């Protein structure tokens, strides 16, 4: 019976969306173009290098090298193998959904178990520094110091979530390893790390050209999927506003925010941010309320929550493996709560106390200090479309040549 209700629910929602698209074609087109521009100007060119390098580092055994070196840190803190350090580092540097991509690849190569992969995914999908500083703090709020607060709370919250998730799946893990010999506790050795790296590279029988080609193709396939989700959720959010559903739903969030003594005006931006971070953060920055702390709390929550758009991308990546989505979803709620609490605690020392993070000792102009991330973002938006078109062309050429060889 429950499956029949679920079928009716999915069918009803889909029919509602189709009729909304028919009723508001111009608005849907505008939202679709906005999502497409975001993807091909910023998302694709910023994530592609990280995705390709991740594939190459996995193929050449560098990840195995890092795994041996970081095992004494990752195992006690997060209860995952040392190779998980690669996902943590790359996830923080490039932003979501890099962490999910790397965790899925490590799981496919049997370098981590199912439980360890679920732990890894839970705390390696976070915003990139470029997004936090360039888009949110400087682009939306026009305040570089706010970026310091948001970044510290976001990344510290991520580490805290990772430590909490080390307790996830202990019973299931014990039942799997029962009767097996415990893992050997070898000391850190660069020589042993190099041997593992060499062994991993030698086990991959593909020639160099094929390794590079596979890295490019796999990365572009993932990013095309990411682009589809960005466009889809951009249209969905627009339709929610156009159909008048959002004001009704925001009433619930108004009551929720009042429980935490937060302004009710944040309800609609908060609801939007649960779907797409960029739109939510922009709406929050456009509000004219007295307290910046309340805005920072909500922004920290939606940054940690990731938004349903990012979560859908992660779910699609994980669907090709046996990694479950539910631990990741739970950790996103936990990250949002932890990030908000840290924002309340650190707002005074990291933001109000401006002397704590003065940048006057750095020999650059004040304008450069404030706009460094903004310049990086603007530069990416200018050259991003060219990078996207070039690499899509390269992918097409690789696929064409491989098709010819098969024939």
mmCIF file of C-alpha atoms in Angstrom:
data_model
loop_
_atom_site.group_PDB
_atom_site.id
_atom_site.type_symbol
_atom_site.label_atom_id
_atom_site.label_comp_id
_atom_site.label_asym_id
_atom_site.label_seq_id
_atom_site.Cartn_x
_atom_site.Cartn_y
_atom_site.Cartn_z
ATOM 1 C CA UNK A 1 0.000 0.000 0.000
ATOM 2 C CA UNK A 2 2.813 2.378 0.874
ATOM 3 C CA UNK A 3 4.413 1.810 -2.528
ATOM 4 C CA UNK A 4 1.122 2.729 -4.248
ATOM 5 C CA UNK A 5 0.943 5.946 -2.241
ATOM 6 C CA UNK A 6 4.556 6.711 -3.144
ATOM 7 C CA UNK A 7 3.784 6.117 -6.833
ATOM 8 C CA UNK A 8 0.802 8.476 -6.679
ATOM 9 C CA UNK A 9 2.901 11.084 -4.851
ATOM 10 C CA UNK A 10 5.751 10.979 -7.387
ATOM 11 C CA UNK A 11 3.328 11.052 -10.313
ATOM 12 C CA UNK A 12 1.376 13.948 -8.781
ATOM 13 C CA UNK A 13 4.505 16.027 -8.170
ATOM 14 C CA UNK A 14 5.775 15.373 -11.693
ATOM 15 C CA UNK A 15 2.421 16.341 -13.262
ATOM 16 C CA UNK A 16 2.354 19.506 -11.131
ATOM 17 C CA UNK A 17 5.836 20.470 -12.332
ATOM 18 C CA UNK A 18 4.898 19.823 -15.976
ATOM 19 C CA UNK A 19 1.783 22.032 -15.738
ATOM 20 C CA UNK A 20 3.858 24.710 -13.984
ATOM 21 C CA UNK A 21 6.367 24.626 -16.832
ATOM 22 C CA UNK A 22 3.529 25.049 -19.328
ATOM 23 C CA UNK A 23 2.021 27.938 -17.357
ATOM 24 C CA UNK A 24 5.305 29.789 -16.729
ATOM 25 C CA UNK A 25 7.498 28.991 -19.778
ATOM 26 C CA UNK A 26 9.360 32.321 -19.790
ATOM 27 C CA UNK A 27 10.274 32.155 -16.107
ATOM 28 C CA UNK A 28 11.355 28.515 -16.434
ATOM 29 C CA UNK A 29 13.552 29.411 -19.417
ATOM 30 C CA UNK A 30 15.120 32.288 -17.505
ATOM 31 C CA UNK A 31 15.862 30.041 -14.520
ATOM 32 C CA UNK A 32 17.266 27.354 -16.805
ATOM 33 C CA UNK A 33 19.621 29.825 -18.488
ATOM 34 C CA UNK A 34 20.736 31.126 -15.079
ATOM 35 C CA UNK A 35 21.569 27.601 -13.950
ATOM 36 C CA UNK A 36 23.371 26.855 -17.217
ATOM 37 C CA UNK A 37 25.460 30.034 -16.925
ATOM 38 C CA UNK A 38 26.433 29.141 -13.372
ATOM 39 C CA UNK A 39 27.529 25.687 -14.521
ATOM 40 C CA UNK A 40 29.565 26.552 -17.594
ATOM 41 C CA UNK A 41 31.088 29.776 -16.215
ATOM 42 C CA UNK A 42 32.093 28.640 -12.714
ATOM 43 C CA UNK A 43 31.215 25.063 -11.730
ATOM 44 C CA UNK A 44 32.648 23.176 -14.724
ATOM 45 C CA UNK A 45 35.998 25.025 -15.078
ATOM 46 C CA UNK A 46 36.610 25.175 -11.314
ATOM 47 C CA UNK A 47 35.895 21.489 -10.603
ATOM 48 C CA UNK A 48 37.267 19.886 -13.770
ATOM 49 C CA UNK A 49 40.979 20.201 -12.871
ATOM 50 C CA UNK A 50 40.365 18.684 -9.435
ATOM 51 C CA UNK A 51 38.360 15.802 -10.875
ATOM 52 C CA UNK A 52 40.972 15.009 -13.524
ATOM 53 C CA UNK A 53 43.857 15.239 -11.038
ATOM 54 C CA UNK A 54 41.955 13.016 -8.601
ATOM 55 C CA UNK A 55 41.551 10.342 -11.279
ATOM 56 C CA UNK A 56 45.233 10.544 -12.231
ATOM 57 C CA UNK A 57 46.468 10.488 -8.637
ATOM 58 C CA UNK A 58 44.364 7.393 -8.012
ATOM 59 C CA UNK A 59 45.689 5.679 -11.139
ATOM 60 C CA UNK A 60 49.335 6.502 -10.407
ATOM 61 C CA UNK A 61 49.160 5.315 -6.801
ATOM 62 C CA UNK A 62 49.734 8.703 -5.155
ATOM 63 C CA UNK A 63 46.576 8.265 -3.100
ATOM 64 C CA UNK A 64 47.927 4.973 -1.782
ATOM 65 C CA UNK A 65 51.166 6.803 -0.902
ATOM 66 C CA UNK A 66 49.215 9.401 1.094
ATOM 67 C CA UNK A 67 47.155 6.635 2.684
ATOM 68 C CA UNK A 68 50.199 5.002 4.239
ATOM 69 C CA UNK A 69 51.518 8.331 5.550
ATOM 70 C CA UNK A 70 48.201 9.604 6.975
ATOM 71 C CA UNK A 71 46.985 6.305 8.432
ATOM 72 C CA UNK A 72 48.096 7.262 12.002
ATOM 73 C CA UNK A 73 45.976 10.429 11.779
ATOM 74 C CA UNK A 74 42.859 9.368 9.883
ATOM 75 C CA UNK A 75 42.313 6.053 11.688
ATOM 76 C CA UNK A 76 42.205 7.389 15.290
ATOM 77 C CA UNK A 77 40.284 10.572 14.433
ATOM 78 C CA UNK A 78 37.747 9.422 11.837
ATOM 79 C CA UNK A 79 38.109 5.619 11.871
ATOM 80 C CA UNK A 80 38.805 5.458 8.153
ATOM 81 C CA UNK A 81 41.976 4.391 6.287
ATOM 82 C CA UNK A 82 44.693 6.898 5.470
ATOM 83 C CA UNK A 83 43.551 7.112 1.829
ATOM 84 C CA UNK A 84 40.545 9.036 3.152
ATOM 85 C CA UNK A 85 42.881 11.990 3.719
ATOM 86 C CA UNK A 86 42.903 12.514 -0.038
ATOM 87 C CA UNK A 87 39.125 12.945 -0.092
ATOM 88 C CA UNK A 88 39.290 15.321 2.882
ATOM 89 C CA UNK A 89 41.975 17.524 1.328
ATOM 90 C CA UNK A 90 40.463 17.601 -2.163
ATOM 91 C CA UNK A 91 36.965 18.157 -0.795
ATOM 92 C CA UNK A 92 38.043 21.205 1.197
ATOM 93 C CA UNK A 93 40.053 22.636 -1.684
ATOM 94 C CA UNK A 94 37.543 22.237 -4.512
ATOM 95 C CA UNK A 95 34.143 21.976 -2.808
ATOM 96 C CA UNK A 96 31.220 19.656 -3.407
ATOM 97 C CA UNK A 97 30.643 17.107 -4.828
ATOM 98 C CA UNK A 98 34.361 16.245 -5.000
ATOM 99 C CA UNK A 99 34.291 14.358 -1.700
ATOM 100 C CA UNK A 100 31.512 12.067 -2.905
ATOM 101 C CA UNK A 101 33.293 11.483 -6.216
ATOM 102 C CA UNK A 102 36.529 10.449 -4.489
ATOM 103 C CA UNK A 103 34.770 8.293 -1.896
ATOM 104 C CA UNK A 104 32.893 6.467 -4.659
ATOM 105 C CA UNK A 105 36.134 5.861 -6.590
ATOM 106 C CA UNK A 106 37.923 4.572 -3.488
ATOM 107 C CA UNK A 107 35.013 2.243 -2.824
ATOM 108 C CA UNK A 108 34.974 0.999 -6.426
ATOM 109 C CA UNK A 109 38.677 0.166 -6.113
ATOM 110 C CA UNK A 110 38.050 -1.666 -2.798
ATOM 111 C CA UNK A 111 40.464 0.622 -0.942
ATOM 112 C CA UNK A 112 37.839 1.318 1.735
ATOM 113 C CA UNK A 113 34.896 -0.658 3.084
ATOM 114 C CA UNK A 114 31.240 0.294 2.718
ATOM 115 C CA UNK A 115 31.016 1.697 6.271
ATOM 116 C CA UNK A 116 34.275 3.611 5.858
ATOM 117 C CA UNK A 117 33.041 5.088 2.564
ATOM 118 C CA UNK A 118 29.831 6.257 4.241
ATOM 119 C CA UNK A 119 31.862 7.886 6.995
ATOM 120 C CA UNK A 120 34.116 9.543 4.433
ATOM 121 C CA UNK A 121 31.242 10.943 2.368
ATOM 122 C CA UNK A 122 29.637 12.407 5.489
ATOM 123 C CA UNK A 123 32.375 14.999 6.108
ATOM 124 C CA UNK A 124 34.215 15.549 2.825
ATOM 125 C CA UNK A 125 31.485 17.419 0.918
ATOM 126 C CA UNK A 126 31.800 21.076 1.791
ATOM 127 C CA UNK A 127 31.933 24.508 0.193
ATOM 128 C CA UNK A 128 35.146 25.630 -1.463
ATOM 129 C CA UNK A 129 37.054 28.691 -0.200
ATOM 130 C CA UNK A 130 36.355 30.380 -3.539
ATOM 131 C CA UNK A 131 32.601 30.098 -2.982
ATOM 132 C CA UNK A 132 32.662 31.152 0.685
ATOM 133 C CA UNK A 133 34.966 34.152 0.188
ATOM 134 C CA UNK A 134 34.387 35.113 -3.433
ATOM 135 C CA UNK A 135 30.653 34.518 -3.880
ATOM 136 C CA UNK A 136 29.098 34.724 -0.401
ATOM 137 C CA UNK A 137 31.186 37.046 1.783
ATOM 138 C CA UNK A 138 32.478 39.502 -0.847
ATOM 139 C CA UNK A 139 30.039 39.004 -3.723
ATOM 140 C CA UNK A 140 26.816 39.016 -1.676
ATOM 141 C CA UNK A 141 27.645 40.699 1.652
ATOM 142 C CA UNK A 142 30.588 42.839 0.523
ATOM 143 C CA UNK A 143 32.497 41.922 3.685
ATOM 144 C CA UNK A 144 35.726 39.887 3.514
ATOM 145 C CA UNK A 145 35.907 39.481 7.317
ATOM 146 C CA UNK A 146 32.583 37.658 7.279
ATOM 147 C CA UNK A 147 34.232 35.084 5.031
ATOM 148 C CA UNK A 148 36.790 34.327 7.747
ATOM 149 C CA UNK A 149 33.986 33.620 10.234
ATOM 150 C CA UNK A 150 31.985 31.488 7.797
ATOM 151 C CA UNK A 151 35.040 29.520 6.626
ATOM 152 C CA UNK A 152 36.306 28.746 10.136
ATOM 153 C CA UNK A 153 32.841 27.655 11.308
ATOM 154 C CA UNK A 154 32.233 25.632 8.137
ATOM 155 C CA UNK A 155 35.505 23.690 8.063
ATOM 156 C CA UNK A 156 35.767 23.274 11.844
ATOM 157 C CA UNK A 157 32.178 22.025 11.852
ATOM 158 C CA UNK A 158 33.085 19.571 9.119
ATOM 159 C CA UNK A 159 35.921 18.104 11.188
ATOM 160 C CA UNK A 160 33.634 17.830 14.222
ATOM 161 C CA UNK A 161 31.053 15.979 12.110
ATOM 162 C CA UNK A 162 33.785 13.615 10.907
ATOM 163 C CA UNK A 163 34.806 12.859 14.488
ATOM 164 C CA UNK A 164 31.177 12.234 15.449
ATOM 165 C CA UNK A 165 30.622 9.946 12.457
ATOM 166 C CA UNK A 166 33.511 7.702 13.535
ATOM 167 C CA UNK A 167 30.976 6.071 15.867
ATOM 168 C CA UNK A 168 28.606 5.332 12.970
ATOM 169 C CA UNK A 169 28.215 1.695 11.930
ATOM 170 C CA UNK A 170 30.283 0.173 14.749
ATOM 171 C CA UNK A 171 27.971 -2.814 15.271
ATOM 172 C CA UNK A 172 27.725 -3.557 11.560
ATOM 173 C CA UNK A 173 31.480 -3.190 11.187
ATOM 174 C CA UNK A 174 32.154 -5.552 14.099
ATOM 175 C CA UNK A 175 29.924 -8.220 12.570
ATOM 176 C CA UNK A 176 31.828 -7.974 9.282
ATOM 177 C CA UNK A 177 35.329 -8.183 10.741
ATOM 178 C CA UNK A 178 34.440 -10.845 13.337
ATOM 179 C CA UNK A 179 36.875 -13.699 13.070
ATOM 180 C CA UNK A 180 39.281 -11.714 10.913
ATOM 181 C CA UNK A 181 42.764 -10.786 12.067
ATOM 182 C CA UNK A 182 43.081 -7.143 13.190
ATOM 183 C CA UNK A 183 44.834 -4.752 10.795
ATOM 184 C CA UNK A 184 48.566 -4.522 11.278
ATOM 185 C CA UNK A 185 49.810 -1.383 13.012
ATOM 186 C CA UNK A 186 52.823 -0.528 10.900
ATOM 187 C CA UNK A 187 54.863 2.563 11.648
ATOM 188 C CA UNK A 188 54.889 5.462 9.213
ATOM 189 C CA UNK A 189 57.436 4.715 6.515
ATOM 190 C CA UNK A 190 58.094 6.684 3.352
ATOM 191 C CA UNK A 191 59.771 3.640 1.842
ATOM 192 C CA UNK A 192 56.704 1.480 2.453
ATOM 193 C CA UNK A 193 54.470 4.282 1.133
ATOM 194 C CA UNK A 194 56.526 4.456 -2.073
ATOM 195 C CA UNK A 195 56.351 0.676 -2.494
ATOM 196 C CA UNK A 196 52.557 0.778 -2.168
ATOM 197 C CA UNK A 197 52.388 3.598 -4.713
ATOM 198 C CA UNK A 198 54.577 1.663 -7.171
ATOM 199 C CA UNK A 199 52.565 -1.541 -6.691
ATOM 200 C CA UNK A 200 49.297 0.321 -7.370
ATOM 201 C CA UNK A 201 50.651 1.873 -10.563
ATOM 202 C CA UNK A 202 51.989 -1.441 -11.843
ATOM 203 C CA UNK A 203 48.662 -3.178 -11.200
ATOM 204 C CA UNK A 204 46.967 -0.723 -13.572
ATOM 205 C CA UNK A 205 47.709 -2.220 -17.000
ATOM 206 C CA UNK A 206 46.298 0.701 -19.004
ATOM 207 C CA UNK A 207 48.763 2.735 -21.125
ATOM 208 C CA UNK A 208 49.399 6.356 -20.166
ATOM 209 C CA UNK A 209 47.237 7.794 -22.935
ATOM 210 C CA UNK A 210 44.266 5.662 -21.947
ATOM 211 C CA UNK A 211 44.670 6.642 -18.284
ATOM 212 C CA UNK A 212 44.543 10.342 -19.178
ATOM 213 C CA UNK A 213 41.649 9.831 -21.572
ATOM 214 C CA UNK A 214 39.629 7.927 -18.972
ATOM 215 C CA UNK A 215 40.349 10.646 -16.404
ATOM 216 C CA UNK A 216 39.041 13.354 -18.731
ATOM 217 C CA UNK A 217 35.969 11.367 -19.802
ATOM 218 C CA UNK A 218 34.968 10.274 -16.289
ATOM 219 C CA UNK A 219 35.382 13.810 -14.971
ATOM 220 C CA UNK A 220 33.340 15.376 -17.767
ATOM 221 C CA UNK A 221 30.558 12.776 -17.416
ATOM 222 C CA UNK A 222 30.266 13.583 -13.713
ATOM 223 C CA UNK A 223 30.254 17.343 -14.342
ATOM 224 C CA UNK A 224 27.604 17.053 -17.049
ATOM 225 C CA UNK A 225 25.427 15.242 -14.513
ATOM 226 C CA UNK A 226 26.155 18.007 -11.975
ATOM 227 C CA UNK A 227 25.130 20.602 -14.557
ATOM 228 C CA UNK A 228 21.834 18.844 -15.141
ATOM 229 C CA UNK A 229 21.003 18.965 -11.436
ATOM 230 C CA UNK A 230 21.966 22.640 -11.196
ATOM 231 C CA UNK A 231 19.630 23.554 -14.064
ATOM 232 C CA UNK A 232 16.838 21.317 -12.740
ATOM 233 C CA UNK A 233 16.864 22.790 -9.242
ATOM 234 C CA UNK A 234 17.204 26.332 -10.585
ATOM 235 C CA UNK A 235 13.956 25.781 -12.495
ATOM 236 C CA UNK A 236 12.238 24.033 -9.558
ATOM 237 C CA UNK A 237 13.006 26.875 -7.157
ATOM 238 C CA UNK A 238 11.679 29.412 -9.656
ATOM 239 C CA UNK A 239 8.476 27.419 -10.129
ATOM 240 C CA UNK A 240 7.986 27.136 -6.364
ATOM 241 C CA UNK A 241 8.057 30.929 -6.156
ATOM 242 C CA UNK A 242 5.859 31.451 -9.229
ATOM 243 C CA UNK A 243 3.148 29.030 -8.106
ATOM 244 C CA UNK A 244 2.834 30.697 -4.695
ATOM 245 C CA UNK A 245 3.852 27.606 -2.750
ATOM 246 C CA UNK A 246 6.889 29.177 -1.052
ATOM 247 C CA UNK A 247 4.982 31.777 1.073
ATOM 248 C CA UNK A 248 2.770 29.019 2.468
ATOM 249 C CA UNK A 249 5.717 26.799 3.373
ATOM 250 C CA UNK A 250 7.673 29.739 4.811
ATOM 251 C CA UNK A 251 5.019 30.114 7.534
ATOM 252 C CA UNK A 252 6.330 26.919 9.105
ATOM 253 C CA UNK A 253 9.888 28.207 8.978
ATOM 254 C CA UNK A 254 8.837 31.517 10.539
ATOM 255 C CA UNK A 255 7.582 29.646 13.599
ATOM 256 C CA UNK A 256 10.744 27.550 13.666
ATOM 257 C CA UNK A 257 12.988 30.618 13.554
ATOM 258 C CA UNK A 258 11.009 32.302 16.328
ATOM 259 C CA UNK A 259 11.824 29.361 18.604
ATOM 260 C CA UNK A 260 15.504 30.310 18.253
ATOM 261 C CA UNK A 261 14.858 34.074 18.554
ATOM 262 C CA UNK A 262 15.762 34.669 14.898
ATOM 263 C CA UNK A 263 13.975 37.226 12.674
ATOM 264 C CA UNK A 264 10.956 35.878 10.791
ATOM 265 C CA UNK A 265 12.124 37.717 7.661
ATOM 266 C CA UNK A 266 14.767 35.027 7.225
ATOM 267 C CA UNK A 267 12.146 32.304 6.709
ATOM 268 C CA UNK A 268 11.798 32.583 2.925
ATOM 269 C CA UNK A 269 15.559 32.902 2.231
ATOM 270 C CA UNK A 270 16.167 29.990 4.606
ATOM 271 C CA UNK A 271 13.645 27.856 2.740
ATOM 272 C CA UNK A 272 15.260 28.795 -0.595
ATOM 273 C CA UNK A 273 18.719 27.994 0.767
ATOM 274 C CA UNK A 274 17.600 24.490 1.697
ATOM 275 C CA UNK A 275 17.158 23.885 -2.024
ATOM 276 C CA UNK A 276 20.060 25.884 -3.487
ATOM 277 C CA UNK A 277 22.794 27.554 -1.419
ATOM 278 C CA UNK A 278 23.594 30.369 -3.843
ATOM 279 C CA UNK A 279 20.011 31.597 -4.121
ATOM 280 C CA UNK A 280 19.456 31.352 -0.361
ATOM 281 C CA UNK A 281 22.659 33.253 0.490
ATOM 282 C CA UNK A 282 21.809 35.959 -2.058
ATOM 283 C CA UNK A 283 18.300 36.443 -0.641
ATOM 284 C CA UNK A 284 19.703 36.611 2.905
ATOM 285 C CA UNK A 285 22.235 39.288 1.904
ATOM 286 C CA UNK A 286 19.461 41.365 0.284
ATOM 287 C CA UNK A 287 17.517 41.614 3.560
ATOM 288 C CA UNK A 288 17.700 44.835 5.573
ATOM 289 C CA UNK A 289 17.659 43.583 9.154
ATOM 290 C CA UNK A 290 19.662 45.005 12.030
ATOM 291 C CA UNK A 291 21.576 41.941 13.192
ATOM 292 C CA UNK A 292 24.243 40.385 10.977
ATOM 293 C CA UNK A 293 24.639 37.540 13.460
ATOM 294 C CA UNK A 294 21.222 36.115 12.564
ATOM 295 C CA UNK A 295 22.096 36.218 8.851
ATOM 296 C CA UNK A 296 25.463 34.546 9.502
ATOM 297 C CA UNK A 297 23.780 31.774 11.520
ATOM 298 C CA UNK A 298 21.372 30.927 8.694
ATOM 299 C CA UNK A 299 24.108 31.109 6.045
ATOM 300 C CA UNK A 300 26.284 28.761 8.127
ATOM 301 C CA UNK A 301 23.411 26.295 8.381
ATOM 302 C CA UNK A 302 22.651 26.186 4.657
ATOM 303 C CA UNK A 303 26.386 25.920 3.860
ATOM 304 C CA UNK A 304 26.598 22.863 6.109
ATOM 305 C CA UNK A 305 23.304 21.409 4.903
ATOM 306 C CA UNK A 306 24.551 21.636 1.288
ATOM 307 C CA UNK A 307 21.097 22.178 -0.182
ATOM 308 C CA UNK A 308 18.930 19.597 -1.920
ATOM 309 C CA UNK A 309 20.589 20.430 -5.250
ATOM 310 C CA UNK A 310 24.016 19.326 -3.979
ATOM 311 C CA UNK A 311 22.492 16.380 -2.144
ATOM 312 C CA UNK A 312 20.862 15.186 -5.359
ATOM 313 C CA UNK A 313 24.246 15.343 -7.092
ATOM 314 C CA UNK A 314 25.835 13.316 -4.291
ATOM 315 C CA UNK A 315 22.985 10.789 -4.374
ATOM 316 C CA UNK A 316 23.477 10.310 -8.111
ATOM 317 C CA UNK A 317 27.225 9.709 -7.658
ATOM 318 C CA UNK A 318 26.669 7.256 -4.790
ATOM 319 C CA UNK A 319 23.930 5.368 -6.658
ATOM 320 C CA UNK A 320 26.582 3.568 -8.730
ATOM 321 C CA UNK A 321 28.073 2.057 -5.556
ATOM 322 C CA UNK A 322 26.750 0.332 -2.430
ATOM 323 C CA UNK A 323 27.275 3.497 -0.349
ATOM 324 C CA UNK A 324 24.049 4.504 1.383
ATOM 325 C CA UNK A 325 22.739 8.067 1.170
ATOM 326 C CA UNK A 326 21.095 8.259 4.601
ATOM 327 C CA UNK A 327 24.336 8.681 6.657
ATOM 328 C CA UNK A 328 25.337 11.568 4.393
ATOM 329 C CA UNK A 329 21.922 13.238 4.802
ATOM 330 C CA UNK A 330 22.056 12.905 8.584
ATOM 331 C CA UNK A 331 25.576 14.375 8.662
ATOM 332 C CA UNK A 332 24.410 17.369 6.600
ATOM 333 C CA UNK A 333 21.805 18.237 9.226
ATOM 334 C CA UNK A 334 24.419 17.765 11.946
ATOM 335 C CA UNK A 335 26.918 19.941 10.070
ATOM 336 C CA UNK A 336 24.349 22.696 9.680
ATOM 337 C CA UNK A 337 23.587 22.675 13.410
ATOM 338 C CA UNK A 338 27.257 22.545 14.442
ATOM 339 C CA UNK A 339 28.167 25.322 11.996
ATOM 340 C CA UNK A 340 25.381 27.544 13.351
ATOM 341 C CA UNK A 341 26.433 26.946 16.963
ATOM 342 C CA UNK A 342 30.059 27.736 16.115
ATOM 343 C CA UNK A 343 28.907 30.950 14.416
ATOM 344 C CA UNK A 344 27.226 32.090 17.626
ATOM 345 C CA UNK A 345 30.323 31.233 19.681
ATOM 346 C CA UNK A 346 32.922 32.702 17.309
ATOM 347 C CA UNK A 347 31.013 35.740 16.018
ATOM 348 C CA UNK A 348 32.587 38.107 18.545
ATOM 349 C CA UNK A 349 36.226 36.924 18.454
ATOM 350 C CA UNK A 350 36.392 36.391 14.677
ATOM 351 C CA UNK A 351 34.167 39.198 13.408
ATOM 352 C CA UNK A 352 33.381 41.887 15.973
ATOM 353 C CA UNK A 353 36.901 41.852 17.354
ATOM 354 C CA UNK A 354 38.427 43.141 14.112
ATOM 355 C CA UNK A 355 41.901 43.399 15.613
ATOM 356 C CA UNK A 356 42.114 39.606 15.787
ATOM 357 C CA UNK A 357 42.421 39.186 12.031
ATOM 358 C CA UNK A 358 43.890 42.413 10.735
ATOM 359 C CA UNK A 359 45.727 42.007 7.446
ATOM 360 C CA UNK A 360 47.716 45.245 7.623
ATOM 361 C CA UNK A 361 51.057 43.449 7.873
ATOM 362 C CA UNK A 362 50.622 41.953 4.406
ATOM 363 C CA UNK A 363 52.296 44.195 1.770
ATOM 364 C CA UNK A 364 49.308 44.576 -0.558
ATOM 365 C CA UNK A 365 46.793 47.335 -1.079
ATOM 366 C CA UNK A 366 43.539 47.482 0.864
ATOM 367 C CA UNK A 367 41.559 47.041 -2.343
ATOM 368 C CA UNK A 368 43.504 43.881 -3.198
ATOM 369 C CA UNK A 369 42.923 42.524 0.305
ATOM 370 C CA UNK A 370 39.175 42.954 0.001
ATOM 371 C CA UNK A 371 38.771 41.819 -3.596
ATOM 372 C CA UNK A 372 41.301 38.976 -3.980
ATOM 373 C CA UNK A 373 38.620 36.271 -4.029
ATOM 374 C CA UNK A 374 36.243 38.474 -6.027
ATOM 375 C CA UNK A 375 38.909 38.958 -8.714
ATOM 376 C CA UNK A 376 39.503 35.200 -8.820
ATOM 377 C CA UNK A 377 35.769 34.574 -9.240
ATOM 378 C CA UNK A 378 35.404 37.238 -11.948
ATOM 379 C CA UNK A 379 38.412 35.864 -13.822
ATOM 380 C CA UNK A 380 36.935 32.386 -13.702
ATOM 381 C CA UNK A 381 33.618 33.672 -15.043
ATOM 382 C CA UNK A 382 35.424 35.301 -17.997
ATOM 383 C CA UNK A 383 37.586 32.362 -19.046
ATOM 384 C CA UNK A 384 35.292 29.623 -17.725
ATOM 385 C CA UNK A 385 33.106 29.246 -20.844
ATOM 386 C CA UNK A 386 36.210 28.836 -23.040
ATOM 387 C CA UNK A 387 37.574 26.095 -20.755
ATOM 388 C CA UNK A 388 34.194 24.351 -20.763
ATOM 389 C CA UNK A 389 33.856 24.396 -24.557
ATOM 390 C CA UNK A 390 37.446 23.237 -25.115
ATOM 391 C CA UNK A 391 37.185 20.259 -22.785
ATOM 392 C CA UNK A 392 33.770 19.246 -24.083
ATOM 393 C CA UNK A 393 35.378 19.226 -27.527
ATOM 394 C CA UNK A 394 38.283 17.116 -26.256
ATOM 395 C CA UNK A 395 35.843 14.643 -24.719
ATOM 396 C CA UNK A 396 33.941 14.427 -28.008
ATOM 397 C CA UNK A 397 37.181 13.737 -29.901
ATOM 398 C CA UNK A 398 38.217 10.989 -27.462
ATOM 399 C CA UNK A 399 34.822 9.321 -27.707
ATOM 400 C CA UNK A 400 34.885 9.570 -31.506
ATOM 401 C CA UNK A 401 38.354 7.981 -31.768
ATOM 402 C CA UNK A 402 37.384 5.170 -29.416
ATOM 403 C CA UNK A 403 34.224 4.539 -31.424
ATOM 404 C CA UNK A 404 36.282 4.295 -34.607
ATOM 405 C CA UNK A 405 38.665 1.779 -32.961
ATOM 406 C CA UNK A 406 35.774 -0.397 -31.797
ATOM 407 C CA UNK A 407 34.370 -0.502 -35.322
#
